[in-house]
Each structure stands twice: as C-alpha cells, then as structure tokens.
Amino acid sequence: MNAGLPSAADGEALRTRLELEAESAGYHLNPDLEFTRSLTHGLLVNEGRYGYRACPCRLATGDAARDRDIVCPCDYRDADLLDWGGCFCGLYVSADIQEGKTSLASVPERRPPAAERTMAPDAPRLGRALSLPVWRCRVCGYLCARQRPPAVCPICKATSDRFEAFA
Amino acid sequence: MEAIGRVPGRVVGSHRTKFYGLSTCVWCKKARQLLEELGAEFDYVYVDLVEGKDREAVLAELTRLGRGETFPTLVIDGSDCIVGFKPDEIRRALGS
Ligand code: SF4
C-alpha cells in the first residue's frame, strides 16, 4: 500500500511551505520544529497512501468522501484553535502558543462519530431569493457569493470540495 | 514499523497494557516513548497499518471499550482507558 516513503527532507520542505501559507493567512505552525516536521512527514505518508493529506492523528478510511472533513487543514482546526490553542494534532497553534506564552496540551477529539457527521448541505437554505448562491468554506468560514465555489479558498487554501452551500 | 507487537518491559508482574496508535501520529509517538521510559510491558497495534478484517477486529475492540477511534488509546488491565497523550494519567495508572 506504500509507494516509497517520503524522506525527512520532504517533510521539512512541506513544513516550510505550510508555514509560509499559514503566516500569510493569519495562522501559525507549531514552533517545535521536530514535532511539526514529524506531522508534515505523516501528512506526506498519508498522501502516498490515500492520494490526499489525511490528518496524521486520525484514522482515515481511504474513501475520499468519508475522509473529506479530515483532509488537512481539517474542518475542526479553527474551532480547536479557539478553544484549545491548537488543532487536534498540534500542527497549527495560536499566536500565544507560537510565542511560547502558553503550552499546548492534549486536545480532545471533536470530530463526531461517523453516524453523526453531517454532509455538506447542497441546497440554499434561505427562503428569499438571492441573486447568487453563497458558499461557505468548511475549514475557515470564508463566505463568497458566486455561481460556483472558488477552486481554492483565498483565505485558507482549502480546495473547492470543502465548500458547502450556505445560502 | 511493525503493525502489531509486544514490548517486554522491565517492570515484572505489573499491569497489562495495550496501546492503540497510528504510525503517523506524534502524540502516539510520545505516548509510546513514555511507556518505554517507564519500563512498562505492553502490546501495541498501529491501526493505520492493519487492513481489512484485522482492522475491523481492532476497531471492534475499541467499540467494546466504549471508546471511539481516537489515538493514542491506552487500555490498562483490560478496562482502564486513557485517551490522548496524558502523561500524568499514564504515570499514575502505571503506578510510577
Ligand atoms: S489541521 Fe486538522 S488535519 Fe491538519 S494536522 Fe491539525 S488536526 Fe490534523
């Protein structure tokens, strides 16, 4: 099932890239380099296994539709950053943790069990007509009014399949 | 990395510990390191490295314990579960 494992250098290259992306969008990577490199390496291992970067700290099924909410950055990152100062894995952290003012402890799992997961609603929910549908990025909450969601979220870089119809 | 195995440990006649983890997860790595530092004997399984029927069997074990698929999970003496990397709880449960 593994087509050649990624190297440590690959993990570091991805860490550097994600750090740039994160900082440009107001997010922060965990400053513990060894820890963070190990996670980005795990993301690459999962990309080799499944074809997408499933969360390294969660069990992926290999079925893209069922794993969509845990493709990194997952649907739960922003809520965990608010409540705990870090995402479930500890890859993304709050500014306070990045600056060493507080430290990150174990973050409880907020992903609901499979049976309780809500699929992205695909029909507008507002009663009144809008001139365009409104799309919401499930990762960061970005909203936009246009015919189709953008290919890539301009805020958090999530792909268009992470958008749901909002209104 | 072996999917399933046992670490003999240095502490004789102590607890029976089972470690459920993912090979890609950093918190699982930390939990395993702590078990090794404490000299605990434990069985381990990296659930992402087992497939098909074997994976179903492991997940059924976790369901029986009333725990979701959250890693690391440590089961001490068959019933005491510690979910997530909680070093103080792990030390306390293993009596060191
Ligand atoms: S953002 Fe979500 S998917 Fe990515 S590392 Fe953190 S918890 Fe895992």
PDB file of C-alpha atoms and ligand atoms in Angstrom:
ATOM      1  CA  MET A   1       0.000   0.000   0.000  1.00  0.00           C
ATOM      2  CA  ASN A   2       3.012   2.293   0.297  1.00  0.00           C
ATOM      3  CA  ALA A   3       4.637   3.629  -2.821  1.00  0.00           C
ATOM      4  CA  GLY A   4       8.031   4.676  -1.454  1.00  0.00           C
ATOM      5  CA  LEU A   5       8.078   6.524   1.850  1.00  0.00           C
ATOM      6  CA  PRO A   6       8.708  10.279   1.839  1.00  0.00           C
ATOM      7  CA  SER A   7      12.073  11.352   3.225  1.00  0.00           C
ATOM      8  CA  ALA A   8      12.749  13.592   6.213  1.00  0.00           C
ATOM      9  CA  ALA A   9      13.755  16.304   3.720  1.00  0.00           C
ATOM     10  CA  ASP A  10      10.322  16.039   2.066  1.00  0.00           C
ATOM     11  CA  GLY A  11       8.714  16.535   5.488  1.00  0.00           C
ATOM     12  CA  GLU A  12      10.838  19.626   6.091  1.00  0.00           C
ATOM     13  CA  ALA A  13      10.028  21.033   2.628  1.00  0.00           C
ATOM     14  CA  LEU A  14       6.316  20.707   3.291  1.00  0.00           C
ATOM     15  CA  ARG A  15       6.721  22.225   6.759  1.00  0.00           C
ATOM     16  CA  THR A  16       8.412  25.284   5.256  1.00  0.00           C
ATOM     17  CA  ARG A  17       5.702  25.671   2.634  1.00  0.00           C
ATOM     18  CA  LEU A  18       2.829  25.281   5.085  1.00  0.00           C
ATOM     19  CA  GLU A  19       4.468  27.777   7.421  1.00  0.00           C
ATOM     20  CA  LEU A  20       4.586  30.417   4.680  1.00  0.00           C
ATOM     21  CA  GLU A  21       0.975  29.732   3.723  1.00  0.00           C
ATOM     22  CA  ALA A  22      -0.151  29.753   7.346  1.00  0.00           C
ATOM     23  CA  GLU A  23       1.563  33.041   8.215  1.00  0.00           C
ATOM     24  CA  SER A  24       0.183  34.748   5.120  1.00  0.00           C
ATOM     25  CA  ALA A  25      -3.364  33.794   6.178  1.00  0.00           C
ATOM     26  CA  GLY A  26      -3.076  34.600   9.906  1.00  0.00           C
ATOM     27  CA  TYR A  27      -2.432  31.021  11.067  1.00  0.00           C
ATOM     28  CA  HIS A  28       0.649  29.714  12.859  1.00  0.00           C
ATOM     29  CA  LEU A  29       2.514  26.422  12.761  1.00  0.00           C
ATOM     30  CA  ASN A  30       3.764  24.837  15.953  1.00  0.00           C
ATOM     31  CA  PRO A  31       7.258  26.287  16.611  1.00  0.00           C
ATOM     32  CA  ASP A  32       8.534  22.876  17.838  1.00  0.00           C
ATOM     33  CA  LEU A  33      10.350  22.020  14.619  1.00  0.00           C
ATOM     34  CA  GLU A  34      10.914  18.341  15.285  1.00  0.00           C
ATOM     35  CA  PHE A  35       7.290  17.847  16.295  1.00  0.00           C
ATOM     36  CA  THR A  36       5.971  19.755  13.292  1.00  0.00           C
ATOM     37  CA  ARG A  37       8.287  18.014  10.841  1.00  0.00           C
ATOM     38  CA  SER A  38       7.098  14.689  12.093  1.00  0.00           C
ATOM     39  CA  LEU A  39       3.491  15.758  11.389  1.00  0.00           C
ATOM     40  CA  THR A  40       4.211  17.080   7.911  1.00  0.00           C
ATOM     41  CA  HIS A  41       6.050  13.832   7.205  1.00  0.00           C
ATOM     42  CA  GLY A  42       2.916  11.992   8.368  1.00  0.00           C
ATOM     43  CA  LEU A  43       0.824  14.111   6.002  1.00  0.00           C
ATOM     44  CA  LEU A  44       3.054  13.015   3.114  1.00  0.00           C
ATOM     45  CA  VAL A  45       2.855   9.370   4.184  1.00  0.00           C
ATOM     46  CA  ASN A  46      -0.930   9.678   4.060  1.00  0.00           C
ATOM     47  CA  GLU A  47      -0.795  11.438   0.700  1.00  0.00           C
ATOM     48  CA  GLY A  48       1.169   8.453  -0.651  1.00  0.00           C
ATOM     49  CA  ARG A  49      -1.298   6.003   0.861  1.00  0.00           C
ATOM     50  CA  TYR A  50      -4.618   7.639   0.090  1.00  0.00           C
ATOM     51  CA  GLY A  51      -3.920  10.301  -2.520  1.00  0.00           C
ATOM     52  CA  TYR A  52      -4.727  13.150  -0.135  1.00  0.00           C
ATOM     53  CA  ARG A  53      -3.201  14.553   3.034  1.00  0.00           C
ATOM     54  CA  ALA A  54      -5.431  12.977   5.638  1.00  0.00           C
ATOM     55  CA  CYS A  55      -4.883  14.084   9.234  1.00  0.00           C
ATOM     56  CA  PRO A  56      -1.863  12.193  10.643  1.00  0.00           C
ATOM     57  CA  CYS A  57      -3.528  11.765  14.048  1.00  0.00           C
ATOM     58  CA  ARG A  58      -6.816  10.319  12.811  1.00  0.00           C
ATOM     59  CA  LEU A  59      -7.670   7.032  11.180  1.00  0.00           C
ATOM     60  CA  ALA A  60      -8.508   7.589   7.503  1.00  0.00           C
ATOM     61  CA  THR A  61     -10.616   5.077   5.591  1.00  0.00           C
ATOM     62  CA  GLY A  62      -9.113   5.668   2.158  1.00  0.00           C
ATOM     63  CA  ASP A  63     -12.581   6.683   0.894  1.00  0.00           C
ATOM     64  CA  ALA A  64     -12.150  10.330  -0.136  1.00  0.00           C
ATOM     65  CA  ALA A  65     -15.771  11.300   0.518  1.00  0.00           C
ATOM     66  CA  ARG A  66     -15.752   9.867   4.052  1.00  0.00           C
ATOM     67  CA  ASP A  67     -12.361  11.369   4.837  1.00  0.00           C
ATOM     68  CA  ARG A  68     -13.050  14.818   3.378  1.00  0.00           C
ATOM     69  CA  ASP A  69     -13.574  16.500   6.766  1.00  0.00           C
ATOM     70  CA  ILE A  70     -10.145  15.317   7.973  1.00  0.00           C
ATOM     71  CA  VAL A  71      -8.083  16.368   4.967  1.00  0.00           C
ATOM     72  CA  CYS A  72      -5.566  18.831   6.384  1.00  0.00           C
ATOM     73  CA  PRO A  73      -6.445  21.528   7.318  1.00  0.00           C
ATOM     74  CA  CYS A  74      -9.459  19.710   8.714  1.00  0.00           C
ATOM     75  CA  ASP A  75     -12.957  21.108   9.325  1.00  0.00           C
ATOM     76  CA  TYR A  76     -12.198  21.151  13.065  1.00  0.00           C
ATOM     77  CA  ARG A  77      -8.975  23.166  13.110  1.00  0.00           C
ATOM     78  CA  ASP A  78     -10.380  26.633  13.677  1.00  0.00           C
ATOM     79  CA  ALA A  79     -12.742  25.601  16.485  1.00  0.00           C
ATOM     80  CA  ASP A  80      -9.885  23.770  18.239  1.00  0.00           C
ATOM     81  CA  LEU A  81      -7.575  26.768  17.829  1.00  0.00           C
ATOM     82  CA  LEU A  82     -10.193  28.916  19.540  1.00  0.00           C
ATOM     83  CA  ASP A  83     -10.962  26.505  22.370  1.00  0.00           C
ATOM     84  CA  TRP A  84      -7.587  24.848  22.963  1.00  0.00           C
ATOM     85  CA  GLY A  85      -4.972  26.971  21.242  1.00  0.00           C
ATOM     86  CA  GLY A  86      -4.055  24.170  18.876  1.00  0.00           C
ATOM     87  CA  CYS A  87      -5.509  21.806  16.314  1.00  0.00           C
ATOM     88  CA  PHE A  88      -6.062  18.187  17.293  1.00  0.00           C
ATOM     89  CA  CYS A  89      -2.596  17.172  16.026  1.00  0.00           C
ATOM     90  CA  GLY A  90      -0.819  20.265  17.277  1.00  0.00           C
ATOM     91  CA  LEU A  91       0.375  21.261  13.790  1.00  0.00           C
ATOM     92  CA  TYR A  92      -1.429  24.620  13.913  1.00  0.00           C
ATOM     93  CA  VAL A  93      -1.300  26.672  17.108  1.00  0.00           C
ATOM     94  CA  SER A  94      -2.487  30.023  18.435  1.00  0.00           C
ATOM     95  CA  ALA A  95      -0.237  33.084  18.477  1.00  0.00           C
ATOM     96  CA  ASP A  96       0.185  32.685  22.271  1.00  0.00           C
ATOM     97  CA  ILE A  97       1.485  29.165  21.900  1.00  0.00           C
ATOM     98  CA  GLN A  98       3.666  30.100  18.949  1.00  0.00           C
ATOM     99  CA  GLU A  99       5.241  32.819  21.076  1.00  0.00           C
ATOM    100  CA  GLY A 100       5.745  30.408  23.970  1.00  0.00           C
ATOM    101  CA  LYS A 101       3.348  32.226  26.341  1.00  0.00           C
ATOM    102  CA  THR A 102       1.351  29.058  26.930  1.00  0.00           C
ATOM    103  CA  SER A 103       1.946  25.438  26.048  1.00  0.00           C
ATOM    104  CA  LEU A 104      -0.203  23.009  24.156  1.00  0.00           C
ATOM    105  CA  ALA A 105      -1.784  20.058  25.941  1.00  0.00           C
ATOM    106  CA  SER A 106      -3.760  17.133  24.588  1.00  0.00           C
ATOM    107  CA  VAL A 107      -6.714  18.395  22.527  1.00  0.00           C
ATOM    108  CA  PRO A 108      -9.895  16.291  22.831  1.00  0.00           C
ATOM    109  CA  GLU A 109     -11.385  14.874  19.618  1.00  0.00           C
ATOM    110  CA  ARG A 110     -14.333  16.983  18.409  1.00  0.00           C
ATOM    111  CA  ARG A 111     -14.945  15.074  15.156  1.00  0.00           C
ATOM    112  CA  PRO A 112     -18.319  13.390  15.644  1.00  0.00           C
ATOM    113  CA  PRO A 113     -18.594   9.608  15.270  1.00  0.00           C
ATOM    114  CA  ALA A 114     -19.240   8.523  11.645  1.00  0.00           C
ATOM    115  CA  ALA A 115     -23.003   8.138  12.097  1.00  0.00           C
ATOM    116  CA  GLU A 116     -23.379  11.709  13.377  1.00  0.00           C
ATOM    117  CA  ARG A 117     -21.325  13.518  10.755  1.00  0.00           C
ATOM    118  CA  THR A 118     -23.282  15.987   8.677  1.00  0.00           C
ATOM    119  CA  MET A 119     -22.677  16.012   4.973  1.00  0.00           C
ATOM    120  CA  ALA A 120     -22.273  19.372   3.295  1.00  0.00           C
ATOM    121  CA  PRO A 121     -25.754  20.741   2.539  1.00  0.00           C
ATOM    122  CA  ASP A 122     -26.021  21.293  -1.204  1.00  0.00           C
ATOM    123  CA  ALA A 123     -29.202  23.355  -1.358  1.00  0.00           C
ATOM    124  CA  PRO A 124     -29.576  27.008  -0.389  1.00  0.00           C
ATOM    125  CA  ARG A 125     -31.225  27.407   2.989  1.00  0.00           C
ATOM    126  CA  LEU A 126     -32.535  30.966   2.811  1.00  0.00           C
ATOM    127  CA  GLY A 127     -36.209  31.383   1.937  1.00  0.00           C
ATOM    128  CA  ARG A 128     -35.770  34.516  -0.110  1.00  0.00           C
ATOM    129  CA  ALA A 129     -34.094  34.573  -3.466  1.00  0.00           C
ATOM    130  CA  LEU A 130     -30.533  35.845  -3.695  1.00  0.00           C
ATOM    131  CA  SER A 131     -29.006  36.928  -6.949  1.00  0.00           C
ATOM    132  CA  LEU A 132     -26.215  34.362  -6.414  1.00  0.00           C
ATOM    133  CA  PRO A 133     -25.699  31.320  -4.165  1.00  0.00           C
ATOM    134  CA  VAL A 134     -23.484  31.853  -1.105  1.00  0.00           C
ATOM    135  CA  TRP A 135     -20.728  29.324  -0.441  1.00  0.00           C
ATOM    136  CA  ARG A 136     -19.033  28.682   2.883  1.00  0.00           C
ATOM    137  CA  CYS A 137     -15.563  27.212   3.354  1.00  0.00           C
ATOM    138  CA  ARG A 138     -15.960  24.473   5.973  1.00  0.00           C
ATOM    139  CA  VAL A 139     -12.346  24.911   7.022  1.00  0.00           C
ATOM    140  CA  CYS A 140     -12.146  28.615   7.797  1.00  0.00           C
ATOM    141  CA  GLY A 141     -15.687  30.001   7.372  1.00  0.00           C
ATOM    142  CA  TYR A 142     -14.894  32.254   4.389  1.00  0.00           C
ATOM    143  CA  LEU A 143     -18.121  33.218   2.553  1.00  0.00           C
ATOM    144  CA  CYS A 144     -18.489  34.241  -1.069  1.00  0.00           C
ATOM    145  CA  ALA A 145     -21.418  34.872  -3.425  1.00  0.00           C
ATOM    146  CA  ARG A 146     -20.777  33.376  -6.853  1.00  0.00           C
ATOM    147  CA  GLN A 147     -22.095  30.635  -9.151  1.00  0.00           C
ATOM    148  CA  ARG A 148     -19.571  28.018  -8.003  1.00  0.00           C
ATOM    149  CA  PRO A 149     -17.144  27.922  -5.093  1.00  0.00           C
ATOM    150  CA  PRO A 150     -13.588  29.076  -5.906  1.00  0.00           C
ATOM    151  CA  ALA A 151     -11.098  26.356  -6.909  1.00  0.00           C
ATOM    152  CA  VAL A 152      -9.048  27.237  -3.816  1.00  0.00           C
ATOM    153  CA  CYS A 153     -10.162  29.157  -0.734  1.00  0.00           C
ATOM    154  CA  PRO A 154      -8.376  32.532  -0.902  1.00  0.00           C
ATOM    155  CA  ILE A 155      -8.022  32.538   2.896  1.00  0.00           C
ATOM    156  CA  CYS A 156      -7.007  29.051   3.962  1.00  0.00           C
ATOM    157  CA  LYS A 157      -6.225  27.395   0.602  1.00  0.00           C
ATOM    158  CA  ALA A 158      -8.735  24.570   1.078  1.00  0.00           C
ATOM    159  CA  THR A 159      -9.897  23.097  -2.264  1.00  0.00           C
ATOM    160  CA  SER A 160     -13.362  23.692  -3.746  1.00  0.00           C
ATOM    161  CA  ASP A 161     -14.736  20.353  -2.486  1.00  0.00           C
ATOM    162  CA  ARG A 162     -14.517  21.759   1.059  1.00  0.00           C
ATOM    163  CA  PHE A 163     -17.208  24.384   0.346  1.00  0.00           C
ATOM    164  CA  GLU A 164     -20.855  23.974   1.279  1.00  0.00           C
ATOM    165  CA  ALA A 165     -23.889  25.922   0.072  1.00  0.00           C
ATOM    166  CA  PHE A 166     -24.628  28.410   2.847  1.00  0.00           C
ATOM    167  CA  ALA A 167     -27.462  30.495   1.486  1.00  0.00           C
TER     168      ALA A 167
ATOM    169  CA  MET B   1       7.478  -0.031  11.904  1.00  0.00           C
ATOM    170  CA  GLU B   2       5.721  -3.236  12.945  1.00  0.00           C
ATOM    171  CA  ALA B   3       1.915  -3.041  12.854  1.00  0.00           C
ATOM    172  CA  ILE B   4       1.430  -5.301  15.865  1.00  0.00           C
ATOM    173  CA  GLY B   5       3.820  -6.394  18.586  1.00  0.00           C
ATOM    174  CA  ARG B   6       4.822  -6.524  22.210  1.00  0.00           C
ATOM    175  CA  VAL B   7       7.423  -4.640  24.211  1.00  0.00           C
ATOM    176  CA  PRO B   8       8.578  -6.885  27.082  1.00  0.00           C
ATOM    177  CA  GLY B   9       9.266  -4.059  29.527  1.00  0.00           C
ATOM    178  CA  ARG B  10      11.432  -4.044  32.629  1.00  0.00           C
ATOM    179  CA  VAL B  11       8.760  -3.987  35.315  1.00  0.00           C
ATOM    180  CA  VAL B  12       7.922  -7.527  36.352  1.00  0.00           C
ATOM    181  CA  GLY B  13       4.426  -8.552  37.426  1.00  0.00           C
ATOM    182  CA  SER B  14       2.863  -5.199  36.701  1.00  0.00           C
ATOM    183  CA  HIS B  15      -0.064  -4.076  34.601  1.00  0.00           C
ATOM    184  CA  ARG B  16      -1.284  -5.461  31.305  1.00  0.00           C
ATOM    185  CA  THR B  17      -1.259  -2.518  28.954  1.00  0.00           C
ATOM    186  CA  LYS B  18      -2.484  -2.318  25.396  1.00  0.00           C
ATOM    187  CA  PHE B  19      -1.517   0.620  23.187  1.00  0.00           C
ATOM    188  CA  TYR B  20      -3.636   1.578  20.182  1.00  0.00           C
ATOM    189  CA  GLY B  21      -1.962   4.129  17.949  1.00  0.00           C
ATOM    190  CA  LEU B  22      -1.347   5.460  14.457  1.00  0.00           C
ATOM    191  CA  SER B  23       2.108   5.271  12.898  1.00  0.00           C
ATOM    192  CA  THR B  24       1.832   8.862  11.595  1.00  0.00           C
ATOM    193  CA  CYS B  25       0.683  10.483  14.846  1.00  0.00           C
ATOM    194  CA  VAL B  26       3.085  12.472  17.013  1.00  0.00           C
ATOM    195  CA  TRP B  27       1.049  12.123  20.230  1.00  0.00           C
ATOM    196  CA  CYS B  28       1.104   8.352  19.728  1.00  0.00           C
ATOM    197  CA  LYS B  29       4.889   8.526  19.414  1.00  0.00           C
ATOM    198  CA  LYS B  30       5.114  10.454  22.678  1.00  0.00           C
ATOM    199  CA  ALA B  31       2.819   8.017  24.463  1.00  0.00           C
ATOM    200  CA  ARG B  32       4.840   5.032  23.327  1.00  0.00           C
ATOM    201  CA  GLN B  33       8.090   6.729  24.346  1.00  0.00           C
ATOM    202  CA  LEU B  34       6.698   7.336  27.821  1.00  0.00           C
ATOM    203  CA  LEU B  35       5.629   3.688  28.181  1.00  0.00           C
ATOM    204  CA  GLU B  36       9.129   2.645  27.211  1.00  0.00           C
ATOM    205  CA  GLU B  37      10.705   5.121  29.637  1.00  0.00           C
ATOM    206  CA  LEU B  38       8.513   3.770  32.428  1.00  0.00           C
ATOM    207  CA  GLY B  39       9.664   0.250  31.571  1.00  0.00           C
ATOM    208  CA  ALA B  40       6.077  -0.913  31.094  1.00  0.00           C
ATOM    209  CA  GLU B  41       5.241  -4.163  29.343  1.00  0.00           C
ATOM    210  CA  PHE B  42       2.732  -3.523  26.601  1.00  0.00           C
ATOM    211  CA  ASP B  43       1.133  -4.859  23.455  1.00  0.00           C
ATOM    212  CA  TYR B  44       0.799  -2.377  20.653  1.00  0.00           C
ATOM    213  CA  VAL B  45      -1.143  -2.046  17.455  1.00  0.00           C
ATOM    214  CA  TYR B  46      -0.807   0.678  14.820  1.00  0.00           C
ATOM    215  CA  VAL B  47      -4.310   0.676  13.437  1.00  0.00           C
ATOM    216  CA  ASP B  48      -3.407   2.502  10.214  1.00  0.00           C
ATOM    217  CA  LEU B  49      -1.001  -0.322   9.366  1.00  0.00           C
ATOM    218  CA  VAL B  50      -3.558  -3.116   9.682  1.00  0.00           C
ATOM    219  CA  GLU B  51      -6.165  -3.592   6.993  1.00  0.00           C
ATOM    220  CA  GLY B  52      -9.379  -5.390   6.175  1.00  0.00           C
ATOM    221  CA  LYS B  53     -10.696  -7.901   8.704  1.00  0.00           C
ATOM    222  CA  ASP B  54      -7.809  -7.287  11.097  1.00  0.00           C
ATOM    223  CA  ARG B  55      -8.607  -3.587  11.249  1.00  0.00           C
ATOM    224  CA  GLU B  56     -12.293  -4.327  11.819  1.00  0.00           C
ATOM    225  CA  ALA B  57     -11.378  -6.604  14.700  1.00  0.00           C
ATOM    226  CA  VAL B  58      -9.209  -3.928  16.328  1.00  0.00           C
ATOM    227  CA  LEU B  59     -11.920  -1.281  15.892  1.00  0.00           C
ATOM    228  CA  ALA B  60     -14.464  -3.682  17.409  1.00  0.00           C
ATOM    229  CA  GLU B  61     -12.188  -3.964  20.476  1.00  0.00           C
ATOM    230  CA  LEU B  62     -12.225  -0.180  20.828  1.00  0.00           C
ATOM    231  CA  THR B  63     -16.006  -0.077  20.390  1.00  0.00           C
ATOM    232  CA  ARG B  64     -16.425  -2.703  23.123  1.00  0.00           C
ATOM    233  CA  LEU B  65     -14.447  -0.455  25.444  1.00  0.00           C
ATOM    234  CA  GLY B  66     -16.932   2.326  24.696  1.00  0.00           C
ATOM    235  CA  ARG B  67     -14.271   4.442  23.052  1.00  0.00           C
ATOM    236  CA  GLY B  68     -14.335   5.979  19.617  1.00  0.00           C
ATOM    237  CA  GLU B  69     -11.498   5.829  17.169  1.00  0.00           C
ATOM    238  CA  THR B  70      -9.221   8.224  18.988  1.00  0.00           C
ATOM    239  CA  PHE B  71      -5.492   7.702  19.250  1.00  0.00           C
ATOM    240  CA  PRO B  72      -3.466   7.096  21.248  1.00  0.00           C
ATOM    241  CA  THR B  73      -5.720   4.983  23.452  1.00  0.00           C
ATOM    242  CA  LEU B  74      -4.162   3.012  26.275  1.00  0.00           C
ATOM    243  CA  VAL B  75      -6.089   0.239  27.943  1.00  0.00           C
ATOM    244  CA  ILE B  76      -4.672  -0.780  31.275  1.00  0.00           C
ATOM    245  CA  ASP B  77      -5.683  -4.108  32.826  1.00  0.00           C
ATOM    246  CA  GLY B  78      -8.487  -4.564  30.316  1.00  0.00           C
ATOM    247  CA  SER B  79     -10.726  -1.700  31.339  1.00  0.00           C
ATOM    248  CA  ASP B  80      -8.948   1.494  32.396  1.00  0.00           C
ATOM    249  CA  CYS B  81      -8.781   3.699  29.260  1.00  0.00           C
ATOM    250  CA  ILE B  82      -6.593   6.729  28.748  1.00  0.00           C
ATOM    251  CA  VAL B  83      -7.461   8.522  25.524  1.00  0.00           C
ATOM    252  CA  GLY B  84      -4.966  11.045  24.193  1.00  0.00           C
ATOM    253  CA  PHE B  85      -1.429  11.699  25.415  1.00  0.00           C
ATOM    254  CA  LYS B  86      -1.898  12.418  29.124  1.00  0.00           C
ATOM    255  CA  PRO B  87       1.465  11.813  30.745  1.00  0.00           C
ATOM    256  CA  ASP B  88       0.325  12.395  34.337  1.00  0.00           C
ATOM    257  CA  GLU B  89      -2.574   9.980  33.999  1.00  0.00           C
ATOM    258  CA  ILE B  90      -0.351   7.394  32.351  1.00  0.00           C
ATOM    259  CA  ARG B  91       2.215   7.648  35.148  1.00  0.00           C
ATOM    260  CA  ARG B  92      -0.496   7.421  37.789  1.00  0.00           C
ATOM    261  CA  ALA B  93      -2.219   4.432  36.195  1.00  0.00           C
ATOM    262  CA  LEU B  94       1.039   2.548  35.827  1.00  0.00           C
ATOM    263  CA  GLY B  95       1.929   3.310  39.406  1.00  0.00           C
ATOM    264  CA  SER B  96       5.165   5.166  38.914  1.00  0.00           C
TER     265      SER B  96
HETATM  266  S1  SF4 C   1      -5.369  20.897  10.961  1.00  0.00           S
HETATM  267 FE1  SF4 C   1      -6.608  19.094  11.392  1.00  0.00          FE
HETATM  268  S2  SF4 C   1      -5.905  17.624   9.862  1.00  0.00           S
HETATM  269 FE2  SF4 C   1      -4.347  19.197   9.945  1.00  0.00          FE
HETATM  270  S3  SF4 C   1      -2.856  18.433  11.399  1.00  0.00           S
HETATM  271 FE3  SF4 C   1      -4.299  19.724  12.537  1.00  0.00          FE
HETATM  272  S4  SF4 C   1      -5.845  18.315  13.333  1.00  0.00           S
HETATM  273 FE4  SF4 C   1      -4.716  17.193  11.746  1.00  0.00          FE
END
